[in-house]
Amino acid sequence: MTAPAFLPGLCSVTFRQLAPPRIAALAAEAGLRAVEWGMDGHLPPGDAATARRLRALAADHGLITPTAGSYLRCDDPAEDPAPTLDAAAELGARCVRVWAGRQGSDRTGDRAAAVVATLRRHCEAAAGRGLVLGLEYHRNTLTDTPESAARLLAEVDHPALVAYWQPRGDGTRGAMARELAQLAPHLAHLHVFHWRDYADRLPLAQGRALWAERLAAAAATPAPEAGPRCAFLEFVRGDDPEAFREDAAILIGLLNDTADTKIKNPVGG
């Protein structure tokens, strides 16, 4: 391997309270390479002008914009993906993060068919714009377990559908490595954090061994055709920029451990 399998990035939802120029500056100063702009605030769906500004802002800071963090729930056949997809295309993104409904796989029942049908329709719309959709791996959706995520990917069966992964609070080290393997060859991006739960966030340094294993397992999976793969930091202790800088240094160090070509880290670690 001559370069990291995943580029270090930042989800802008980590700092919902900050304006985009500050977020881009933080990411660049920390040595990250990519930013995923969240579409619940920083990048409103349908706002082409803002999308172009964010794309230029990122580029001015040496960052790429490979993904857009949408909140399309994909469980309503009447849901219109066009504003979201159009903004993502203006952003220069390749992948649009989406959600597989709003209920867990153990209680979705008949709603699963609606998710499958809606995802297929949205995938067609995305493919027509040169985009792919990336399923959030999240509780209270149809992708809350590796088995349900793999099943949904198989049922939709569309080349414009890939997957994200993030740790679940109840997973063991070995189990989470197996989860990543089960999502191959659909695994595109990672959300990186270390916490007991959303309200009890911990330094990424305390999860170094866990993430070393996860990143090695993810790097071993074949990459889908979804643009550059990224490991995005998502949420930090106290929404604090200093905590973010510390986590970014750890992430870059972990990614460098998987590669011969190193990512320069201006803040050490």
PDB file of C-alpha atoms in Angstrom:
ATOM      1  CA  MET A   1       0.000   0.000   0.000  1.00  0.00           C
ATOM      2  CA  THR A   2       1.539   3.324  -1.036  1.00  0.00           C
ATOM      3  CA  ALA A   3      -1.070   5.727   0.354  1.00  0.00           C
ATOM      4  CA  PRO A   4      -3.715   5.595   3.073  1.00  0.00           C
ATOM      5  CA  ALA A   5      -6.812   3.685   2.012  1.00  0.00           C
ATOM      6  CA  PHE A   6      -8.899   6.422   3.643  1.00  0.00           C
ATOM      7  CA  LEU A   7      -8.307  10.157   3.673  1.00  0.00           C
ATOM      8  CA  PRO A   8      -8.884  11.989   6.970  1.00  0.00           C
ATOM      9  CA  GLY A   9     -11.901  14.278   6.913  1.00  0.00           C
ATOM     10  CA  LEU A  10     -14.428  16.145   9.029  1.00  0.00           C
ATOM     11  CA  CYS A  11     -18.223  16.090   9.065  1.00  0.00           C
ATOM     12  CA  SER A  12     -19.358  19.684   9.406  1.00  0.00           C
ATOM     13  CA  VAL A  13     -22.166  18.564  11.732  1.00  0.00           C
ATOM     14  CA  THR A  14     -19.401  18.167  14.320  1.00  0.00           C
ATOM     15  CA  PHE A  15     -19.528  21.957  14.583  1.00  0.00           C
ATOM     16  CA  ARG A  16     -23.097  22.888  13.763  1.00  0.00           C
ATOM     17  CA  GLN A  17     -22.618  26.046  15.819  1.00  0.00           C
ATOM     18  CA  LEU A  18     -19.720  27.316  13.670  1.00  0.00           C
ATOM     19  CA  ALA A  19     -19.803  29.075  10.313  1.00  0.00           C
ATOM     20  CA  PRO A  20     -18.317  27.271   7.295  1.00  0.00           C
ATOM     21  CA  PRO A  21     -15.177  29.454   7.019  1.00  0.00           C
ATOM     22  CA  ARG A  22     -14.211  28.543  10.581  1.00  0.00           C
ATOM     23  CA  ILE A  23     -14.903  24.841   9.958  1.00  0.00           C
ATOM     24  CA  ALA A  24     -12.793  24.791   6.796  1.00  0.00           C
ATOM     25  CA  ALA A  25      -9.963  26.576   8.581  1.00  0.00           C
ATOM     26  CA  LEU A  26     -10.070  24.136  11.508  1.00  0.00           C
ATOM     27  CA  ALA A  27      -9.979  21.127   9.190  1.00  0.00           C
ATOM     28  CA  ALA A  28      -7.093  22.487   7.149  1.00  0.00           C
ATOM     29  CA  GLU A  29      -5.082  23.574  10.196  1.00  0.00           C
ATOM     30  CA  ALA A  30      -5.443  20.064  11.629  1.00  0.00           C
ATOM     31  CA  GLY A  31      -4.107  18.475   8.457  1.00  0.00           C
ATOM     32  CA  LEU A  32      -7.360  16.905   7.285  1.00  0.00           C
ATOM     33  CA  ARG A  33      -8.001  16.412   3.591  1.00  0.00           C
ATOM     34  CA  ALA A  34     -11.784  16.443   3.171  1.00  0.00           C
ATOM     35  CA  VAL A  35     -14.985  17.918   4.532  1.00  0.00           C
ATOM     36  CA  GLU A  36     -18.519  16.550   4.388  1.00  0.00           C
ATOM     37  CA  TRP A  37     -20.905  19.494   4.532  1.00  0.00           C
ATOM     38  CA  GLY A  38     -24.067  18.701   6.480  1.00  0.00           C
ATOM     39  CA  MET A  39     -27.320  19.458   4.705  1.00  0.00           C
ATOM     40  CA  ASP A  40     -29.252  20.220   7.881  1.00  0.00           C
ATOM     41  CA  GLY A  41     -27.696  23.662   8.155  1.00  0.00           C
ATOM     42  CA  HIS A  42     -24.458  24.399   6.343  1.00  0.00           C
ATOM     43  CA  LEU A  43     -25.690  23.247   2.923  1.00  0.00           C
ATOM     44  CA  PRO A  44     -29.467  23.629   2.474  1.00  0.00           C
ATOM     45  CA  PRO A  45     -30.928  21.292  -0.164  1.00  0.00           C
ATOM     46  CA  GLY A  46     -31.606  23.143  -3.399  1.00  0.00           C
ATOM     47  CA  ASP A  47     -29.226  26.002  -2.586  1.00  0.00           C
ATOM     48  CA  ALA A  48     -26.872  25.889  -5.554  1.00  0.00           C
ATOM     49  CA  ALA A  49     -25.189  29.187  -4.707  1.00  0.00           C
ATOM     50  CA  THR A  50     -24.243  28.011  -1.203  1.00  0.00           C
ATOM     51  CA  ALA A  51     -23.021  24.702  -2.603  1.00  0.00           C
ATOM     52  CA  ARG A  52     -20.696  26.503  -4.986  1.00  0.00           C
ATOM     53  CA  ARG A  53     -19.429  28.772  -2.203  1.00  0.00           C
ATOM     54  CA  LEU A  54     -18.714  25.796   0.057  1.00  0.00           C
ATOM     55  CA  ARG A  55     -16.912  23.985  -2.743  1.00  0.00           C
ATOM     56  CA  ALA A  56     -14.713  27.036  -3.362  1.00  0.00           C
ATOM     57  CA  LEU A  57     -14.170  27.588   0.358  1.00  0.00           C
ATOM     58  CA  ALA A  58     -12.989  24.021   0.802  1.00  0.00           C
ATOM     59  CA  ALA A  59     -10.700  24.232  -2.217  1.00  0.00           C
ATOM     60  CA  ASP A  60      -9.187  27.473  -0.918  1.00  0.00           C
ATOM     61  CA  HIS A  61      -8.188  25.523   2.194  1.00  0.00           C
ATOM     62  CA  GLY A  62      -6.808  22.556   0.273  1.00  0.00           C
ATOM     63  CA  LEU A  63      -9.822  20.354   1.078  1.00  0.00           C
ATOM     64  CA  ILE A  64     -11.918  18.156  -1.179  1.00  0.00           C
ATOM     65  CA  THR A  65     -15.710  17.776  -0.898  1.00  0.00           C
ATOM     66  CA  PRO A  66     -16.274  14.118  -1.811  1.00  0.00           C
ATOM     67  CA  THR A  67     -19.558  13.711   0.074  1.00  0.00           C
ATOM     68  CA  ALA A  68     -22.644  15.607   1.160  1.00  0.00           C
ATOM     69  CA  GLY A  69     -24.364  14.746   4.433  1.00  0.00           C
ATOM     70  CA  SER A  70     -28.058  14.668   3.572  1.00  0.00           C
ATOM     71  CA  TYR A  71     -31.044  13.753   5.707  1.00  0.00           C
ATOM     72  CA  LEU A  72     -33.096  12.054   3.018  1.00  0.00           C
ATOM     73  CA  ARG A  73     -34.919   9.272   4.872  1.00  0.00           C
ATOM     74  CA  CYS A  74     -35.750   7.237   1.763  1.00  0.00           C
ATOM     75  CA  ASP A  75     -38.953   5.786   3.206  1.00  0.00           C
ATOM     76  CA  ASP A  76     -41.564   7.789   1.314  1.00  0.00           C
ATOM     77  CA  PRO A  77     -42.161   7.247  -2.425  1.00  0.00           C
ATOM     78  CA  ALA A  78     -43.234  10.900  -2.610  1.00  0.00           C
ATOM     79  CA  GLU A  79     -39.909  12.157  -1.199  1.00  0.00           C
ATOM     80  CA  ASP A  80     -38.229  14.402  -3.781  1.00  0.00           C
ATOM     81  CA  PRO A  81     -34.457  13.890  -3.896  1.00  0.00           C
ATOM     82  CA  ALA A  82     -33.820  16.501  -6.587  1.00  0.00           C
ATOM     83  CA  PRO A  83     -32.991  19.506  -4.330  1.00  0.00           C
ATOM     84  CA  THR A  84     -30.548  17.396  -2.310  1.00  0.00           C
ATOM     85  CA  LEU A  85     -28.917  15.785  -5.330  1.00  0.00           C
ATOM     86  CA  ASP A  86     -28.664  19.045  -7.249  1.00  0.00           C
ATOM     87  CA  ALA A  87     -26.931  20.765  -4.326  1.00  0.00           C
ATOM     88  CA  ALA A  88     -24.547  17.816  -3.945  1.00  0.00           C
ATOM     89  CA  ALA A  89     -23.678  17.978  -7.639  1.00  0.00           C
ATOM     90  CA  GLU A  90     -22.952  21.716  -7.367  1.00  0.00           C
ATOM     91  CA  LEU A  91     -20.762  20.949  -4.352  1.00  0.00           C
ATOM     92  CA  GLY A  92     -18.687  18.620  -6.493  1.00  0.00           C
ATOM     93  CA  ALA A  93     -19.508  15.650  -4.281  1.00  0.00           C
ATOM     94  CA  ARG A  94     -19.537  12.112  -5.587  1.00  0.00           C
ATOM     95  CA  CYS A  95     -21.466  10.537  -2.702  1.00  0.00           C
ATOM     96  CA  VAL A  96     -24.617  11.676  -0.889  1.00  0.00           C
ATOM     97  CA  ARG A  97     -25.195  10.237   2.577  1.00  0.00           C
ATOM     98  CA  VAL A  98     -28.803   9.076   3.101  1.00  0.00           C
ATOM     99  CA  TRP A  99     -30.813   7.218   5.757  1.00  0.00           C
ATOM    100  CA  ALA A 100     -32.697   3.928   5.432  1.00  0.00           C
ATOM    101  CA  GLY A 101     -35.997   4.933   6.981  1.00  0.00           C
ATOM    102  CA  ARG A 102     -36.700   5.821  10.618  1.00  0.00           C
ATOM    103  CA  GLN A 103     -37.292   2.478  12.299  1.00  0.00           C
ATOM    104  CA  GLY A 104     -34.953  -0.332  13.269  1.00  0.00           C
ATOM    105  CA  SER A 105     -34.721  -3.504  11.225  1.00  0.00           C
ATOM    106  CA  ASP A 106     -36.507  -5.437  13.976  1.00  0.00           C
ATOM    107  CA  ARG A 107     -39.663  -3.313  13.746  1.00  0.00           C
ATOM    108  CA  THR A 108     -39.866  -1.861  10.248  1.00  0.00           C
ATOM    109  CA  GLY A 109     -42.128  -4.587   8.869  1.00  0.00           C
ATOM    110  CA  ASP A 110     -44.086  -3.493   5.812  1.00  0.00           C
ATOM    111  CA  ARG A 111     -42.171  -0.202   5.678  1.00  0.00           C
ATOM    112  CA  ALA A 112     -39.129  -2.067   4.393  1.00  0.00           C
ATOM    113  CA  ALA A 113     -40.682  -2.364   0.952  1.00  0.00           C
ATOM    114  CA  ALA A 114     -41.166   1.394   0.819  1.00  0.00           C
ATOM    115  CA  VAL A 115     -37.507   1.961   1.734  1.00  0.00           C
ATOM    116  CA  VAL A 116     -36.323  -0.428  -0.973  1.00  0.00           C
ATOM    117  CA  ALA A 117     -38.555   1.157  -3.631  1.00  0.00           C
ATOM    118  CA  THR A 118     -37.629   4.698  -2.633  1.00  0.00           C
ATOM    119  CA  LEU A 119     -33.920   3.924  -2.551  1.00  0.00           C
ATOM    120  CA  ARG A 120     -34.075   2.422  -6.034  1.00  0.00           C
ATOM    121  CA  ARG A 121     -35.795   5.537  -7.354  1.00  0.00           C
ATOM    122  CA  HIS A 122     -33.320   7.832  -5.602  1.00  0.00           C
ATOM    123  CA  CYS A 123     -30.393   5.770  -6.918  1.00  0.00           C
ATOM    124  CA  GLU A 124     -31.645   6.245 -10.462  1.00  0.00           C
ATOM    125  CA  ALA A 125     -31.895   9.991  -9.890  1.00  0.00           C
ATOM    126  CA  ALA A 126     -28.400  10.046  -8.354  1.00  0.00           C
ATOM    127  CA  ALA A 127     -26.857   8.022 -11.165  1.00  0.00           C
ATOM    128  CA  GLY A 128     -28.324  10.446 -13.676  1.00  0.00           C
ATOM    129  CA  ARG A 129     -26.238  13.181 -12.038  1.00  0.00           C
ATOM    130  CA  GLY A 130     -23.082  11.072 -11.750  1.00  0.00           C
ATOM    131  CA  LEU A 131     -23.623  10.563  -8.014  1.00  0.00           C
ATOM    132  CA  VAL A 132     -23.929   7.603  -5.668  1.00  0.00           C
ATOM    133  CA  LEU A 133     -25.908   7.294  -2.443  1.00  0.00           C
ATOM    134  CA  GLY A 134     -24.233   6.177   0.782  1.00  0.00           C
ATOM    135  CA  LEU A 135     -26.350   4.503   3.451  1.00  0.00           C
ATOM    136  CA  GLU A 136     -25.786   5.774   6.980  1.00  0.00           C
ATOM    137  CA  TYR A 137     -25.017   2.842   9.300  1.00  0.00           C
ATOM    138  CA  HIS A 138     -27.202   3.852  12.204  1.00  0.00           C
ATOM    139  CA  ARG A 139     -29.601   2.598  14.837  1.00  0.00           C
ATOM    140  CA  ASN A 140     -33.327   3.089  14.249  1.00  0.00           C
ATOM    141  CA  THR A 141     -32.899   2.505  10.521  1.00  0.00           C
ATOM    142  CA  LEU A 142     -32.879  -0.516   8.237  1.00  0.00           C
ATOM    143  CA  THR A 143     -29.073  -0.474   8.413  1.00  0.00           C
ATOM    144  CA  ASP A 144     -28.741  -0.930  12.166  1.00  0.00           C
ATOM    145  CA  THR A 145     -26.929  -4.276  11.923  1.00  0.00           C
ATOM    146  CA  PRO A 146     -24.430  -5.611   9.382  1.00  0.00           C
ATOM    147  CA  GLU A 147     -26.918  -8.291   8.368  1.00  0.00           C
ATOM    148  CA  SER A 148     -29.759  -5.839   7.770  1.00  0.00           C
ATOM    149  CA  ALA A 149     -27.445  -3.444   5.932  1.00  0.00           C
ATOM    150  CA  ALA A 150     -26.135  -6.200   3.665  1.00  0.00           C
ATOM    151  CA  ARG A 151     -29.688  -7.424   3.059  1.00  0.00           C
ATOM    152  CA  LEU A 152     -30.892  -3.946   2.084  1.00  0.00           C
ATOM    153  CA  LEU A 153     -27.942  -3.398  -0.257  1.00  0.00           C
ATOM    154  CA  ALA A 154     -28.733  -6.735  -1.930  1.00  0.00           C
ATOM    155  CA  GLU A 155     -32.454  -5.997  -2.209  1.00  0.00           C
ATOM    156  CA  VAL A 156     -31.944  -2.569  -3.757  1.00  0.00           C
ATOM    157  CA  ASP A 157     -29.187  -4.039  -5.946  1.00  0.00           C
ATOM    158  CA  HIS A 158     -28.122  -0.798  -7.608  1.00  0.00           C
ATOM    159  CA  PRO A 159     -24.571   0.232  -8.571  1.00  0.00           C
ATOM    160  CA  ALA A 160     -25.238   3.752  -7.258  1.00  0.00           C
ATOM    161  CA  LEU A 161     -25.697   2.524  -3.678  1.00  0.00           C
ATOM    162  CA  VAL A 162     -22.795   2.181  -1.235  1.00  0.00           C
ATOM    163  CA  ALA A 163     -22.418   2.152   2.557  1.00  0.00           C
ATOM    164  CA  TYR A 164     -20.970   4.115   5.430  1.00  0.00           C
ATOM    165  CA  TRP A 165     -19.895   2.484   8.687  1.00  0.00           C
ATOM    166  CA  GLN A 166     -19.607   3.721  12.249  1.00  0.00           C
ATOM    167  CA  PRO A 167     -19.198   1.828  15.519  1.00  0.00           C
ATOM    168  CA  ARG A 168     -22.182   0.725  17.544  1.00  0.00           C
ATOM    169  CA  GLY A 169     -21.906   1.124  21.284  1.00  0.00           C
ATOM    170  CA  ASP A 170     -22.437  -2.564  21.982  1.00  0.00           C
ATOM    171  CA  GLY A 171     -19.867  -3.956  19.558  1.00  0.00           C
ATOM    172  CA  THR A 172     -16.714  -5.808  20.550  1.00  0.00           C
ATOM    173  CA  ARG A 173     -13.417  -5.377  18.713  1.00  0.00           C
ATOM    174  CA  GLY A 174     -13.700  -8.603  16.784  1.00  0.00           C
ATOM    175  CA  ALA A 175     -17.384  -8.132  16.038  1.00  0.00           C
ATOM    176  CA  MET A 176     -16.846  -4.685  14.570  1.00  0.00           C
ATOM    177  CA  ALA A 177     -14.030  -5.924  12.355  1.00  0.00           C
ATOM    178  CA  ARG A 178     -16.408  -8.611  11.078  1.00  0.00           C
ATOM    179  CA  GLU A 179     -19.068  -5.972  10.442  1.00  0.00           C
ATOM    180  CA  LEU A 180     -16.709  -4.113   8.158  1.00  0.00           C
ATOM    181  CA  ALA A 181     -15.921  -7.298   6.272  1.00  0.00           C
ATOM    182  CA  GLN A 182     -19.645  -8.016   5.857  1.00  0.00           C
ATOM    183  CA  LEU A 183     -20.190  -4.649   4.175  1.00  0.00           C
ATOM    184  CA  ALA A 184     -17.547  -5.339   1.520  1.00  0.00           C
ATOM    185  CA  PRO A 185     -17.524  -4.487  -1.365  1.00  0.00           C
ATOM    186  CA  HIS A 186     -19.964  -1.641  -0.649  1.00  0.00           C
ATOM    187  CA  LEU A 187     -17.980   0.121   2.092  1.00  0.00           C
ATOM    188  CA  ALA A 188     -17.176   3.669   1.004  1.00  0.00           C
ATOM    189  CA  HIS A 189     -16.713   5.898   4.071  1.00  0.00           C
ATOM    190  CA  LEU A 190     -16.296   5.796   7.843  1.00  0.00           C
ATOM    191  CA  HIS A 191     -17.559   8.018  10.630  1.00  0.00           C
ATOM    192  CA  VAL A 192     -14.905   8.132  13.332  1.00  0.00           C
ATOM    193  CA  PHE A 193     -15.554   8.842  17.027  1.00  0.00           C
ATOM    194  CA  HIS A 194     -14.994   7.270  20.414  1.00  0.00           C
ATOM    195  CA  TRP A 195     -17.690   7.507  23.044  1.00  0.00           C
ATOM    196  CA  ARG A 196     -19.938   5.599  25.395  1.00  0.00           C
ATOM    197  CA  ASP A 197     -22.918   7.427  23.907  1.00  0.00           C
ATOM    198  CA  TYR A 198     -23.598  10.779  22.239  1.00  0.00           C
ATOM    199  CA  ALA A 199     -23.623  12.591  25.582  1.00  0.00           C
ATOM    200  CA  ASP A 200     -20.509  10.828  26.914  1.00  0.00           C
ATOM    201  CA  ARG A 201     -17.783  11.420  24.364  1.00  0.00           C
ATOM    202  CA  LEU A 202     -14.209  10.312  24.957  1.00  0.00           C
ATOM    203  CA  PRO A 203     -10.838  11.278  23.453  1.00  0.00           C
ATOM    204  CA  LEU A 204     -10.073   9.324  20.298  1.00  0.00           C
ATOM    205  CA  ALA A 205      -6.708   8.547  21.893  1.00  0.00           C
ATOM    206  CA  GLN A 206      -8.514   6.270  24.340  1.00  0.00           C
ATOM    207  CA  GLY A 207      -9.854   4.276  21.386  1.00  0.00           C
ATOM    208  CA  ARG A 208      -6.570   4.104  19.483  1.00  0.00           C
ATOM    209  CA  ALA A 209      -6.280   0.317  19.648  1.00  0.00           C
ATOM    210  CA  LEU A 210      -9.911  -0.163  18.631  1.00  0.00           C
ATOM    211  CA  TRP A 211      -9.593   2.170  15.678  1.00  0.00           C
ATOM    212  CA  ALA A 212      -6.293   0.690  14.564  1.00  0.00           C
ATOM    213  CA  GLU A 213      -8.102  -2.634  14.177  1.00  0.00           C
ATOM    214  CA  ARG A 214     -11.138  -1.074  12.493  1.00  0.00           C
ATOM    215  CA  LEU A 215      -9.107   0.935  10.011  1.00  0.00           C
ATOM    216  CA  ALA A 216      -7.000  -2.102   9.112  1.00  0.00           C
ATOM    217  CA  ALA A 217     -10.167  -4.130   8.536  1.00  0.00           C
ATOM    218  CA  ALA A 218     -11.738  -1.355   6.472  1.00  0.00           C
ATOM    219  CA  ALA A 219      -8.601  -0.889   4.394  1.00  0.00           C
ATOM    220  CA  ALA A 220      -8.703  -4.592   3.509  1.00  0.00           C
ATOM    221  CA  THR A 221     -12.146  -4.239   1.896  1.00  0.00           C
ATOM    222  CA  PRO A 222     -12.381  -3.540  -1.856  1.00  0.00           C
ATOM    223  CA  ALA A 223     -13.352   0.042  -2.624  1.00  0.00           C
ATOM    224  CA  PRO A 224     -16.601   0.687  -4.524  1.00  0.00           C
ATOM    225  CA  GLU A 225     -16.771   3.200  -7.356  1.00  0.00           C
ATOM    226  CA  ALA A 226     -17.685   6.119  -5.100  1.00  0.00           C
ATOM    227  CA  GLY A 227     -14.752   8.527  -5.253  1.00  0.00           C
ATOM    228  CA  PRO A 228     -12.027   8.907  -2.615  1.00  0.00           C
ATOM    229  CA  ARG A 229     -12.709   6.968   0.581  1.00  0.00           C
ATOM    230  CA  CYS A 230     -12.692   9.055   3.726  1.00  0.00           C
ATOM    231  CA  ALA A 231     -12.595   8.520   7.468  1.00  0.00           C
ATOM    232  CA  PHE A 232     -14.603  11.474   8.745  1.00  0.00           C
ATOM    233  CA  LEU A 233     -14.308  12.690  12.314  1.00  0.00           C
ATOM    234  CA  GLU A 234     -17.859  13.141  13.595  1.00  0.00           C
ATOM    235  CA  PHE A 235     -18.448  14.837  16.968  1.00  0.00           C
ATOM    236  CA  VAL A 236     -15.865  15.552  19.641  1.00  0.00           C
ATOM    237  CA  ARG A 237     -15.827  16.205  23.367  1.00  0.00           C
ATOM    238  CA  GLY A 238     -17.776  19.312  24.278  1.00  0.00           C
ATOM    239  CA  ASP A 239     -17.955  20.406  20.619  1.00  0.00           C
ATOM    240  CA  ASP A 240     -14.536  21.859  21.401  1.00  0.00           C
ATOM    241  CA  PRO A 241     -12.069  22.803  18.623  1.00  0.00           C
ATOM    242  CA  GLU A 242      -9.119  21.833  20.819  1.00  0.00           C
ATOM    243  CA  ALA A 243     -10.578  18.369  21.393  1.00  0.00           C
ATOM    244  CA  PHE A 244     -11.052  18.150  17.636  1.00  0.00           C
ATOM    245  CA  ARG A 245      -7.408  19.000  17.000  1.00  0.00           C
ATOM    246  CA  GLU A 246      -6.327  16.244  19.379  1.00  0.00           C
ATOM    247  CA  ASP A 247      -8.625  13.707  17.710  1.00  0.00           C
ATOM    248  CA  ALA A 248      -7.487  14.781  14.231  1.00  0.00           C
ATOM    249  CA  ALA A 249      -3.851  14.150  15.173  1.00  0.00           C
ATOM    250  CA  ILE A 250      -4.747  10.670  16.408  1.00  0.00           C
ATOM    251  CA  LEU A 251      -6.734   9.879  13.253  1.00  0.00           C
ATOM    252  CA  ILE A 252      -3.932  11.001  10.955  1.00  0.00           C
ATOM    253  CA  GLY A 253      -1.450   8.925  12.910  1.00  0.00           C
ATOM    254  CA  LEU A 254      -3.662   5.858  12.675  1.00  0.00           C
ATOM    255  CA  LEU A 255      -4.131   6.287   8.933  1.00  0.00           C
ATOM    256  CA  ASN A 256      -0.408   6.765   8.461  1.00  0.00           C
ATOM    257  CA  ASP A 257       0.182   3.458  10.222  1.00  0.00           C
ATOM    258  CA  THR A 258      -1.616   1.753   7.308  1.00  0.00           C
ATOM    259  CA  ALA A 259       0.419   3.428   4.562  1.00  0.00           C
ATOM    260  CA  ASP A 260       3.884   3.955   3.161  1.00  0.00           C
ATOM    261  CA  THR A 261       3.070   7.478   1.972  1.00  0.00           C
ATOM    262  CA  LYS A 262       2.305   9.563   5.034  1.00  0.00           C
ATOM    263  CA  ILE A 263      -0.253  12.322   5.515  1.00  0.00           C
ATOM    264  CA  LYS A 264       1.450  15.427   6.804  1.00  0.00           C
ATOM    265  CA  ASN A 265       0.123  16.363  10.225  1.00  0.00           C
ATOM    266  CA  PRO A 266       0.841  20.013  11.067  1.00  0.00           C
ATOM    267  CA  VAL A 267      -0.246  19.633  14.695  1.00  0.00           C
ATOM    268  CA  GLY A 268       1.774  16.542  15.572  1.00  0.00           C
ATOM    269  CA  GLY A 269       0.506  13.209  16.863  1.00  0.00           C
TER     270      GLY A 269
END
